[in-house]
PDB file of C-alpha atoms in Angstrom:
ATOM      1  CA  MET A   1      29.791  10.107 -21.646  1.00 34.00           C
ATOM      2  CA  ASN A   2      27.657  11.158 -24.614  1.00 35.00           C
ATOM      3  CA  LEU A   3      23.864  11.243 -24.407  1.00 33.00           C
ATOM      4  CA  SER A   4      23.173   7.993 -26.308  1.00 37.00           C
ATOM      5  CA  ARG A   5      25.664   6.041 -24.167  1.00 33.00           C
ATOM      6  CA  ARG A   6      24.182   7.566 -20.998  1.00 33.00           C
ATOM      7  CA  MET A   7      20.677   6.566 -22.125  1.00 34.00           C
ATOM      8  CA  ALA A   8      21.826   3.023 -22.916  1.00 35.00           C
ATOM      9  CA  ALA A   9      23.568   2.733 -19.528  1.00 33.00           C
ATOM     10  CA  THR A  10      20.431   4.001 -17.794  1.00 32.00           C
ATOM     11  CA  ALA A  11      18.309   1.410 -19.626  1.00 36.00           C
ATOM     12  CA  VAL A  12      20.671  -1.408 -18.596  1.00 32.00           C
ATOM     13  CA  LEU A  13      20.692  -0.179 -14.986  1.00 28.00           C
ATOM     14  CA  ALA A  14      16.894   0.115 -14.920  1.00 34.00           C
ATOM     15  CA  THR A  15      16.566  -3.440 -16.253  1.00 32.00           C
ATOM     16  CA  ALA A  16      18.975  -4.728 -13.611  1.00 30.00           C
ATOM     17  CA  ILE A  17      17.163  -2.903 -10.799  1.00 30.00           C
ATOM     18  CA  ALA A  18      13.722  -4.075 -11.918  1.00 35.00           C
ATOM     19  CA  GLY A  19      14.437  -7.542 -10.557  1.00 33.00           C
ATOM     20  CA  THR A  20      15.787  -6.325  -7.206  1.00 30.00           C
ATOM     21  CA  VAL A  21      14.530  -4.403  -4.206  1.00 34.00           C
ATOM     22  CA  ALA A  22      15.135  -0.649  -4.385  1.00 34.00           C
ATOM     23  CA  LEU A  23      14.796   1.793  -1.489  1.00 34.00           C
ATOM     24  CA  THR A  24      13.370   4.584  -3.635  1.00 37.00           C
ATOM     25  CA  PRO A  25      12.024   3.042  -6.835  1.00 40.00           C
ATOM     26  CA  GLN A  26      11.069   5.415  -9.619  1.00 41.00           C
ATOM     27  CA  ALA A  27       8.441   4.952 -12.306  1.00 39.00           C
ATOM     28  CA  SER A  28       9.375   6.270 -15.709  1.00 42.00           C
ATOM     29  CA  ALA A  29       7.651   9.459 -16.795  1.00 45.00           C
ATOM     30  CA  ALA A  30       6.110   7.644 -19.756  1.00 48.00           C
ATOM     31  CA  THR A  31       4.274   5.140 -17.554  1.00 59.00           C
ATOM     32  CA  LYS A  32       3.597   7.095 -14.357  1.00 80.00           C
ATOM     33  CA  ALA A  33       0.104   6.608 -12.997  1.00 89.00           C
ATOM     34  CA  ALA A  34      -2.134   9.649 -12.652  1.00 94.00           C
ATOM     35  CA  TYR A  35      -4.370  10.344  -9.682  1.00 95.00           C
ATOM     36  CA  ASN A  36      -7.824   9.053 -10.618  1.00 94.00           C
ATOM     37  CA  GLY A  37     -10.026  11.258  -8.418  1.00 95.00           C
ATOM     38  CA  VAL A  38     -11.633   8.376  -6.476  1.00 97.00           C
ATOM     39  CA  CYS A  39     -11.251  10.130  -3.112  1.00 98.00           C
ATOM     40  CA  GLY A  40     -14.028  12.513  -4.147  1.00 97.00           C
ATOM     41  CA  SER A  41     -14.541  16.199  -4.748  1.00 97.00           C
ATOM     42  CA  GLY A  42     -12.395  18.624  -2.794  1.00 97.00           C
ATOM     43  CA  TYR A  43      -9.460  16.212  -2.398  1.00 97.00           C
ATOM     44  CA  LYS A  44      -6.166  17.478  -3.822  1.00 96.00           C
ATOM     45  CA  VAL A  45      -2.936  15.492  -4.187  1.00 96.00           C
ATOM     46  CA  VAL A  46      -0.469  16.696  -1.527  1.00 94.00           C
ATOM     47  CA  ASN A  47       2.087  13.902  -1.834  1.00 94.00           C
ATOM     48  CA  SER A  48       2.847  10.798  -3.865  1.00 95.00           C
ATOM     49  CA  ALA A  49       5.396   8.028  -4.119  1.00 95.00           C
ATOM     50  CA  PRO A  50       6.220   5.661  -6.969  1.00 95.00           C
ATOM     51  CA  ILE A  51       5.783   1.931  -6.430  1.00 96.00           C
ATOM     52  CA  GLY A  52       8.658   0.611  -8.494  1.00 93.00           C
ATOM     53  CA  SER A  53       7.641   0.492 -12.132  1.00 93.00           C
ATOM     54  CA  LYS A  54       4.105  -0.649 -11.295  1.00 96.00           C
ATOM     55  CA  GLY A  55       2.287   2.499 -10.193  1.00 97.00           C
ATOM     56  CA  THR A  56       1.978   5.299  -7.664  1.00 97.00           C
ATOM     57  CA  VAL A  57       0.431   5.784  -4.233  1.00 97.00           C
ATOM     58  CA  PHE A  58      -1.232   9.174  -3.743  1.00 97.00           C
ATOM     59  CA  LEU A  59      -1.882  11.057  -0.494  1.00 97.00           C
ATOM     60  CA  THR A  60      -4.688  13.576  -0.929  1.00 96.00           C
ATOM     61  CA  TYR A  61      -6.233  16.109   1.443  1.00 95.00           C
ATOM     62  CA  ASN A  62      -9.583  17.873   1.666  1.00 96.00           C
ATOM     63  CA  SER A  63      -8.983  21.099   3.598  1.00 94.00           C
ATOM     64  CA  ALA A  64     -12.710  21.771   4.092  1.00 95.00           C
ATOM     65  CA  LYS A  65     -13.163  18.394   5.821  1.00 95.00           C
ATOM     66  CA  GLY A  66      -9.682  18.077   7.374  1.00 93.00           C
ATOM     67  CA  ARG A  67      -9.427  14.561   5.950  1.00 95.00           C
ATOM     68  CA  ASN A  68      -6.669  12.686   4.154  1.00 96.00           C
ATOM     69  CA  CYS A  69      -7.252   9.974   1.594  1.00 98.00           C
ATOM     70  CA  VAL A  70      -4.854   7.417   0.114  1.00 98.00           C
ATOM     71  CA  VAL A  71      -5.249   5.551  -3.159  1.00 98.00           C
ATOM     72  CA  THR A  72      -2.811   3.248  -4.983  1.00 98.00           C
ATOM     73  CA  VAL A  73      -3.029   3.390  -8.788  1.00 98.00           C
ATOM     74  CA  ARG A  74      -1.451   1.017 -11.305  1.00 97.00           C
ATOM     75  CA  ASN A  75       0.378   2.402 -14.338  1.00 96.00           C
ATOM     76  CA  THR A  76      -1.631   0.101 -16.595  1.00 94.00           C
ATOM     77  CA  THR A  77      -4.771  -1.849 -15.859  1.00 94.00           C
ATOM     78  CA  GLY A  78      -4.728  -5.577 -16.398  1.00 94.00           C
ATOM     79  CA  LYS A  79      -5.188  -8.899 -14.702  1.00 97.00           C
ATOM     80  CA  ALA A  80      -6.088  -8.559 -11.008  1.00 98.00           C
ATOM     81  CA  VAL A  81      -3.003  -8.549  -8.766  1.00 98.00           C
ATOM     82  CA  PRO A  82      -2.561  -8.076  -5.005  1.00 98.00           C
ATOM     83  CA  MET A  83      -2.692  -4.370  -4.137  1.00 98.00           C
ATOM     84  CA  PHE A  84      -3.165  -2.245  -1.025  1.00 98.00           C
ATOM     85  CA  ALA A  85      -3.603   1.337   0.177  1.00 98.00           C
ATOM     86  CA  TYR A  86      -2.879   2.243   3.817  1.00 98.00           C
ATOM     87  CA  LEU A  87      -3.230   5.341   6.016  1.00 98.00           C
ATOM     88  CA  TYR A  88      -2.455   5.909   9.710  1.00 97.00           C
ATOM     89  CA  VAL A  89      -2.986   9.204  11.538  1.00 95.00           C
ATOM     90  CA  GLN A  90      -0.185   9.590  14.089  1.00 92.00           C
ATOM     91  CA  GLY A  91      -1.233  10.225  17.675  1.00 87.00           C
ATOM     92  CA  SER A  92      -4.614   8.569  17.165  1.00 88.00           C
ATOM     93  CA  ASP A  93      -6.137   5.138  16.973  1.00 84.00           C
ATOM     94  CA  GLU A  94      -7.162   5.863  13.413  1.00 88.00           C
ATOM     95  CA  SER A  95      -5.878   3.704  10.583  1.00 93.00           C
ATOM     96  CA  ALA A  96      -7.442   2.384   7.412  1.00 97.00           C
ATOM     97  CA  GLU A  97      -6.383  -0.192   4.841  1.00 98.00           C
ATOM     98  CA  ASP A  98      -7.848  -1.593   1.674  1.00 98.00           C
ATOM     99  CA  GLY A  99      -6.261  -4.658   0.166  1.00 97.00           C
ATOM    100  CA  GLY A 100      -7.204  -7.324  -2.328  1.00 98.00           C
ATOM    101  CA  ALA A 101      -6.766  -8.384  -5.937  1.00 98.00           C
ATOM    102  CA  TYR A 102      -7.496  -5.380  -8.152  1.00 98.00           C
ATOM    103  CA  THR A 103      -7.172  -4.513 -11.834  1.00 98.00           C
ATOM    104  CA  SER A 104      -6.496  -0.767 -11.567  1.00 97.00           C
ATOM    105  CA  TYR A 105      -6.473   0.726  -8.043  1.00 98.00           C
ATOM    106  CA  ALA A 106      -6.736   0.029  -4.295  1.00 98.00           C
ATOM    107  CA  GLY A 107      -8.499   2.353  -1.892  1.00 98.00           C
ATOM    108  CA  PRO A 108      -9.620   4.921  -1.238  1.00 98.00           C
ATOM    109  CA  VAL A 109      -8.951   4.913   2.519  1.00 98.00           C
ATOM    110  CA  TYR A 110      -9.601   7.931   4.741  1.00 97.00           C
ATOM    111  CA  GLY A 111      -8.426   9.483   8.008  1.00 96.00           C
ATOM    112  CA  ASN A 112      -8.915  12.735   9.951  1.00 93.00           C
ATOM    113  CA  GLY A 113      -5.508  14.309   9.467  1.00 88.00           C
ATOM    114  CA  ARG A 114      -6.013  18.007  10.222  1.00 90.00           C
ATOM    115  CA  GLY A 115      -2.879  19.182  12.050  1.00 89.00           C
ATOM    116  CA  LYS A 116      -1.471  15.639  12.291  1.00 90.00           C
ATOM    117  CA  CYS A 117       1.403  13.716  10.745  1.00 92.00           C
ATOM    118  CA  VAL A 118       0.347  10.715   8.689  1.00 94.00           C
ATOM    119  CA  ASP A 119       1.934   7.420   7.687  1.00 96.00           C
ATOM    120  CA  TRP A 120       0.773   6.130   4.319  1.00 97.00           C
ATOM    121  CA  ALA A 121       1.663   3.317   1.977  1.00 97.00           C
ATOM    122  CA  GLY A 122       0.752   1.466  -1.151  1.00 98.00           C
ATOM    123  CA  GLY A 123       1.661  -1.798  -2.780  1.00 98.00           C
ATOM    124  CA  ILE A 124       1.211  -3.497  -6.107  1.00 98.00           C
ATOM    125  CA  ASP A 125       1.999  -7.162  -6.563  1.00 96.00           C
ATOM    126  CA  ASN A 126       5.457  -7.682  -5.000  1.00 93.00           C
ATOM    127  CA  GLN A 127       6.467  -4.012  -4.633  1.00 96.00           C
ATOM    128  CA  SER A 128       5.480  -1.480  -1.980  1.00 96.00           C
ATOM    129  CA  THR A 129       6.477   1.888  -0.584  1.00 95.00           C
ATOM    130  CA  TRP A 130       5.896   3.239   2.936  1.00 95.00           C
ATOM    131  CA  THR A 131       6.028   6.883   4.024  1.00 94.00           C
ATOM    132  CA  TYR A 132       6.287   7.766   7.699  1.00 91.00           C
ATOM    133  CA  GLY A 133       5.482  11.022   9.495  1.00 88.00           C
ATOM    134  CA  SER A 134       4.667  13.123   6.490  1.00 89.00           C
ATOM    135  CA  ASN A 135       2.785  16.332   5.843  1.00 86.00           C
ATOM    136  CA  CYS A 136       2.363  17.021   9.600  1.00 85.00           C
ATOM    137  CA  GLY A 137      -0.457  19.543   9.373  1.00 69.00           C
ATOM    138  CA  SER A 138       1.066  21.009   6.242  1.00 58.00           C
ATOM    139  CA  LEU A 139       0.221  20.624   2.593  1.00 54.00           C
ATOM    140  CA  LYS A 140       3.956  20.642   1.875  1.00 53.00           C
ATOM    141  CA  ALA A 141       5.181  17.271   0.639  1.00 52.00           C
ATOM    142  CA  HIS A 142       7.666  15.671   3.016  1.00 51.00           C
ATOM    143  CA  ARG A 143       8.629  12.006   2.831  1.00 51.00           C
ATOM    144  CA  VAL A 144      10.629   9.516   4.804  1.00 52.00           C
ATOM    145  CA  THR A 145      10.035   6.597   2.476  1.00 51.00           C
ATOM    146  CA  LYS A 146      11.114   3.003   2.340  1.00 52.00           C
ATOM    147  CA  GLY A 147      10.310   0.792  -0.614  1.00 52.00           C
ATOM    148  CA  TRP A 148      10.325  -2.952  -0.790  1.00 48.00           C
TER     149      TRP A 148
END
């Protein structure tokens, strides 16, 4: 299949998927949200997951503090829509969630994740993605993700 036909087929497929639930939705490179730095100084992005075509949830880590932070960022700001950011530190009672109607981002939420696996998630409007047991005391990105 030549390149223009492949691009057209991809566009048709992307349009068809946009109205359905996908297990691993992907945002296009042209509209991918960027981490906005709201977790504070010293936090670096160690993992991320697209939330359909609506945005990205970012897992960050501050190695000096041993803390994780999660923030959900929309691709484009606009009218307030339901959004959330979620973090759970496995093997602890520690979890944090921020949810509400927001115009650009949800979070930040924090947890003490040094040496621990974390579950983290984000949602925008009617799409969400959940990552379970990731990073596990490592800055290496590892995901077991489910998107709805």
